[in-house]
Amino acid sequence: MKHIISSLILISALAFILRVWGVDFGLPYTFHADETHTINLSASLGYNFLNPKIFWKPALVYYLIALGYGIYFVIGRCIGLFPSLDNFIRLFILNPTPFYLIARIIIGVIFGTISIPVIYMIGMRLCSERTGLIAALFLAVSFIHVQNSHYAAHDIPVLFFIVITVLFSLDIFLKGRPVDYVKSGIALGLAVATKYNAALAFVSILAAHMLFLKKDKPDNL
């Protein structure tokens, strides 16, 4: 068991290094179509009373980034980096690089890294611990996943919530407890709050429920 935990920690560390290395790509210029919109909308929540006002994409990502900006401002104010809110706003206008880095770390690096142990748990429950480690390693070094973890976009966090939904759906199939349905529903809700088309992940919950019911029935019924 210690060997498995050590291997998973090493794989997760590798995933983190690959995602944090190059997270400043392109800055202060941006090369992702959605990043500028995401950053500006997240920053606007502070003076729009937490109302994004635009809902063609769900708002969870914007709130998470805005939370990071709030923490950045509080820490900066405590150490004298921002004597006032005006200084904070001026920095965002004149040098938005720190704001892009904060958003990329929260949305890309963190969510990309914590997806690794979730993939491991899915593989472990479906097959074996070795399968889980192989699946985690594949995701850790996946070029597309690493690349998208360098951006403040919706793709990496929505994938995290989808795989969490799948993981809890496995609990429905294996145990069928009410708490498993609640966990799956919360995970699915967070996925949809990240990207609307994640609602399709409901199929995993439905399939797990149907298979659980069928598992308890005699074959001749």
Short mmCIF file of C-alpha atoms in Angstrom, two decimals:
data_model
loop_
_atom_site.label_atom_id
_atom_site.label_comp_id
_atom_site.label_asym_id
_atom_site.label_seq_id
_atom_site.Cartn_x
_atom_site.Cartn_y
_atom_site.Cartn_z
CA MET A 1 0.00 0.00 0.00
CA LYS A 2 2.85 2.40 0.83
CA HIS A 3 4.34 1.68 -2.60
CA ILE A 4 1.05 2.59 -4.27
CA ILE A 5 0.73 5.83 -2.31
CA SER A 6 4.34 6.77 -3.05
CA SER A 7 3.84 6.08 -6.75
CA LEU A 8 0.66 8.16 -6.85
CA ILE A 9 2.39 11.04 -5.08
CA LEU A 10 5.26 10.92 -7.58
CA ILE A 11 2.86 10.86 -10.52
CA SER A 12 0.89 13.77 -9.06
CA ALA A 13 4.13 15.69 -8.49
CA LEU A 14 5.12 15.05 -12.10
CA ALA A 15 1.72 16.30 -13.23
CA PHE A 16 2.10 19.45 -11.15
CA ILE A 17 5.60 20.18 -12.49
CA LEU A 18 4.47 19.75 -16.11
CA ARG A 19 1.52 22.07 -15.54
CA VAL A 20 3.27 24.79 -13.54
CA TRP A 21 6.27 24.78 -15.88
CA GLY A 22 5.40 27.21 -18.65
CA VAL A 23 2.28 28.55 -16.93
CA ASP A 24 3.51 32.05 -17.82
CA PHE A 25 3.47 31.19 -21.53
CA GLY A 26 3.02 34.25 -23.75
CA LEU A 27 2.50 36.76 -20.97
CA PRO A 28 1.94 39.69 -20.99
CA TYR A 29 0.39 38.73 -24.34
CA THR A 30 -2.38 36.15 -24.60
CA PHE A 31 -2.90 33.50 -27.25
CA HIS A 32 -6.07 31.83 -26.00
CA ALA A 33 -9.35 33.09 -27.38
CA ASP A 34 -11.24 32.79 -24.08
CA GLU A 35 -8.64 33.93 -21.57
CA THR A 36 -9.08 37.70 -21.88
CA HIS A 37 -12.85 37.38 -21.55
CA THR A 38 -12.51 35.07 -18.53
CA ILE A 39 -10.00 37.29 -16.73
CA ASN A 40 -11.89 40.54 -17.37
CA LEU A 41 -15.22 39.06 -16.33
CA SER A 42 -13.72 37.58 -13.16
CA ALA A 43 -12.16 40.89 -12.22
CA SER A 44 -15.45 42.72 -12.85
CA LEU A 45 -17.24 40.71 -10.17
CA GLY A 46 -15.67 42.88 -7.50
CA TYR A 47 -17.54 45.99 -8.59
CA ASN A 48 -20.60 44.29 -10.08
CA PHE A 49 -21.72 42.86 -6.71
CA LEU A 50 -20.75 39.31 -7.80
CA ASN A 51 -23.07 39.49 -10.80
CA PRO A 52 -21.26 38.38 -14.00
CA LYS A 53 -24.15 39.75 -16.12
CA ILE A 54 -23.15 37.44 -18.97
CA PHE A 55 -24.36 33.85 -18.83
CA TRP A 56 -23.44 32.28 -22.14
CA LYS A 57 -21.02 30.30 -19.97
CA PRO A 58 -21.68 29.30 -16.34
CA ALA A 59 -20.09 31.47 -13.68
CA LEU A 60 -18.30 29.03 -11.33
CA VAL A 61 -14.90 29.57 -12.96
CA TYR A 62 -15.32 33.35 -12.70
CA TYR A 63 -16.13 33.12 -9.00
CA LEU A 64 -13.12 30.89 -8.30
CA ILE A 65 -10.79 33.30 -10.07
CA ALA A 66 -12.40 36.29 -8.33
CA LEU A 67 -11.80 34.54 -5.00
CA GLY A 68 -8.14 34.24 -5.90
CA TYR A 69 -8.02 37.93 -6.75
CA GLY A 70 -9.66 38.76 -3.44
CA ILE A 71 -7.03 36.78 -1.52
CA TYR A 72 -4.30 38.44 -3.60
CA PHE A 73 -5.65 41.88 -2.71
CA VAL A 74 -5.97 41.12 1.01
CA ILE A 75 -2.42 39.74 1.22
CA GLY A 76 -1.08 42.62 -0.85
CA ARG A 77 -2.88 45.15 1.33
CA CYS A 78 -1.47 43.56 4.49
CA ILE A 79 2.13 43.72 3.26
CA GLY A 80 1.75 47.19 1.78
CA LEU A 81 1.77 46.16 -1.87
CA PHE A 82 -1.61 47.80 -2.47
CA PRO A 83 -2.12 50.94 -0.35
CA SER A 84 -5.65 51.21 -1.73
CA LEU A 85 -8.12 49.53 -4.04
CA ASP A 86 -7.25 52.07 -6.73
CA ASN A 87 -3.66 50.78 -6.76
CA PHE A 88 -4.96 47.25 -7.19
CA ILE A 89 -7.17 48.29 -10.12
CA ARG A 90 -4.33 50.29 -11.65
CA LEU A 91 -2.06 47.23 -11.54
CA PHE A 92 -4.71 45.17 -13.33
CA ILE A 93 -4.87 47.78 -16.11
CA LEU A 94 -1.14 48.46 -16.47
CA ASN A 95 0.29 45.00 -15.77
CA PRO A 96 -2.30 42.20 -15.79
CA THR A 97 0.35 39.44 -15.80
CA PRO A 98 -0.05 38.58 -12.06
CA PHE A 99 -3.80 38.26 -12.56
CA TYR A 100 -3.36 35.88 -15.48
CA LEU A 101 -0.90 33.80 -13.45
CA ILE A 102 -3.29 33.58 -10.50
CA ALA A 103 -6.14 32.51 -12.77
CA ARG A 104 -4.03 29.97 -14.62
CA ILE A 105 -2.74 28.42 -11.40
CA ILE A 106 -6.21 28.16 -9.84
CA ILE A 107 -8.06 26.94 -12.91
CA GLY A 108 -5.37 25.10 -14.83
CA VAL A 109 -2.56 23.92 -12.57
CA ILE A 110 -4.57 23.05 -9.45
CA PHE A 111 -7.56 21.43 -11.13
CA GLY A 112 -5.28 19.68 -13.61
CA THR A 113 -3.17 18.21 -10.83
CA ILE A 114 -5.98 17.09 -8.53
CA SER A 115 -7.57 15.26 -11.46
CA ILE A 116 -4.72 12.72 -11.29
CA PRO A 117 -5.71 10.93 -8.03
CA VAL A 118 -9.36 10.90 -9.16
CA ILE A 119 -8.42 9.07 -12.35
CA TYR A 120 -6.38 6.66 -10.22
CA MET A 121 -9.39 5.89 -8.01
CA ILE A 122 -11.59 5.23 -11.04
CA GLY A 123 -9.06 2.82 -12.53
CA MET A 124 -8.51 1.14 -9.19
CA ARG A 125 -12.23 0.55 -8.62
CA LEU A 126 -12.87 -0.65 -12.15
CA CYS A 127 -9.88 -2.97 -12.36
CA SER A 128 -6.84 -2.78 -10.07
CA GLU A 129 -4.40 -0.43 -8.34
CA ARG A 130 -1.91 -0.97 -11.15
CA THR A 131 -4.51 0.05 -13.71
CA GLY A 132 -5.28 3.15 -11.67
CA LEU A 133 -1.61 4.15 -11.56
CA ILE A 134 -1.21 3.63 -15.31
CA ALA A 135 -4.32 5.71 -15.99
CA ALA A 136 -3.04 8.46 -13.65
CA LEU A 137 0.34 8.45 -15.38
CA PHE A 138 -1.25 8.69 -18.83
CA LEU A 139 -3.29 11.71 -17.75
CA ALA A 140 -0.30 13.29 -15.99
CA VAL A 141 1.73 13.36 -19.20
CA SER A 142 -1.14 13.83 -21.67
CA PHE A 143 -0.07 16.62 -24.01
CA ILE A 144 -3.55 18.09 -24.50
CA HIS A 145 -4.31 18.04 -20.77
CA VAL A 146 -0.96 19.63 -19.90
CA GLN A 147 -1.38 22.25 -22.62
CA ASN A 148 -4.86 23.24 -21.50
CA SER A 149 -3.71 23.35 -17.87
CA HIS A 150 -1.61 26.37 -18.84
CA TYR A 151 -4.70 28.49 -19.53
CA ALA A 152 -7.45 30.11 -17.50
CA ALA A 153 -10.27 28.36 -19.34
CA HIS A 154 -13.22 26.14 -18.46
CA ASP A 155 -11.92 22.89 -19.94
CA ILE A 156 -9.70 21.57 -17.15
CA PRO A 157 -12.05 22.24 -14.19
CA VAL A 158 -15.05 20.84 -16.05
CA LEU A 159 -13.11 17.64 -16.76
CA PHE A 160 -12.26 17.39 -13.06
CA PHE A 161 -15.92 17.63 -12.03
CA ILE A 162 -16.94 15.16 -14.74
CA VAL A 163 -14.47 12.51 -13.56
CA ILE A 164 -15.60 13.14 -9.98
CA THR A 165 -19.17 12.50 -11.18
CA VAL A 166 -18.03 9.25 -12.80
CA LEU A 167 -16.21 8.23 -9.61
CA PHE A 168 -19.30 8.77 -7.46
CA SER A 169 -21.41 7.01 -10.10
CA LEU A 170 -19.24 3.96 -9.53
CA ASP A 171 -20.22 4.16 -5.85
CA ILE A 172 -23.87 4.08 -6.94
CA PHE A 173 -23.23 0.94 -8.95
CA LEU A 174 -21.21 -0.76 -6.21
CA LYS A 175 -23.20 0.31 -3.12
CA GLY A 176 -26.29 2.25 -4.14
CA ARG A 177 -26.46 4.26 -0.93
CA PRO A 178 -28.46 7.51 -0.82
CA VAL A 179 -25.27 9.41 -0.03
CA ASP A 180 -23.76 8.16 -3.29
CA TYR A 181 -26.62 9.72 -5.25
CA VAL A 182 -26.19 12.98 -3.35
CA LYS A 183 -22.45 13.10 -4.02
CA SER A 184 -22.97 12.34 -7.71
CA GLY A 185 -25.63 15.03 -7.98
CA ILE A 186 -23.42 17.65 -6.33
CA ALA A 187 -20.49 16.75 -8.58
CA LEU A 188 -22.71 16.92 -11.65
CA GLY A 189 -24.09 20.27 -10.52
CA LEU A 190 -20.57 21.67 -10.17
CA ALA A 191 -19.70 20.32 -13.62
CA VAL A 192 -22.72 22.04 -15.18
CA ALA A 193 -21.88 25.22 -13.23
CA THR A 194 -18.53 25.10 -15.01
CA LYS A 195 -19.73 24.29 -18.51
CA TYR A 196 -23.31 23.67 -19.62
CA ASN A 197 -22.61 20.69 -21.89
CA ALA A 198 -21.26 18.79 -18.86
CA ALA A 199 -24.91 17.93 -18.22
CA LEU A 200 -24.28 14.93 -20.48
CA ALA A 201 -22.36 13.39 -17.55
CA PHE A 202 -25.80 12.60 -16.13
CA VAL A 203 -25.62 9.50 -18.33
CA SER A 204 -23.03 8.00 -15.98
CA ILE A 205 -25.35 8.44 -12.98
CA LEU A 206 -28.33 6.99 -14.86
CA ALA A 207 -26.32 4.04 -16.14
CA ALA A 208 -24.94 3.32 -12.67
CA HIS A 209 -28.45 3.43 -11.20
CA MET A 210 -29.88 1.07 -13.83
CA LEU A 211 -27.00 -1.37 -13.47
CA PHE A 212 -27.35 -1.33 -9.69
CA LEU A 213 -31.05 -2.18 -9.93
CA LYS A 214 -30.38 -4.94 -12.44
CA LYS A 215 -27.59 -6.36 -10.27
CA ASP A 216 -30.06 -7.09 -7.45
CA LYS A 217 -32.63 -8.80 -9.68
CA PRO A 218 -32.66 -12.52 -10.45
CA ASP A 219 -31.72 -13.35 -14.04
CA ASN A 220 -35.09 -14.95 -14.76
CA LEU A 221 -37.06 -11.75 -14.08
#
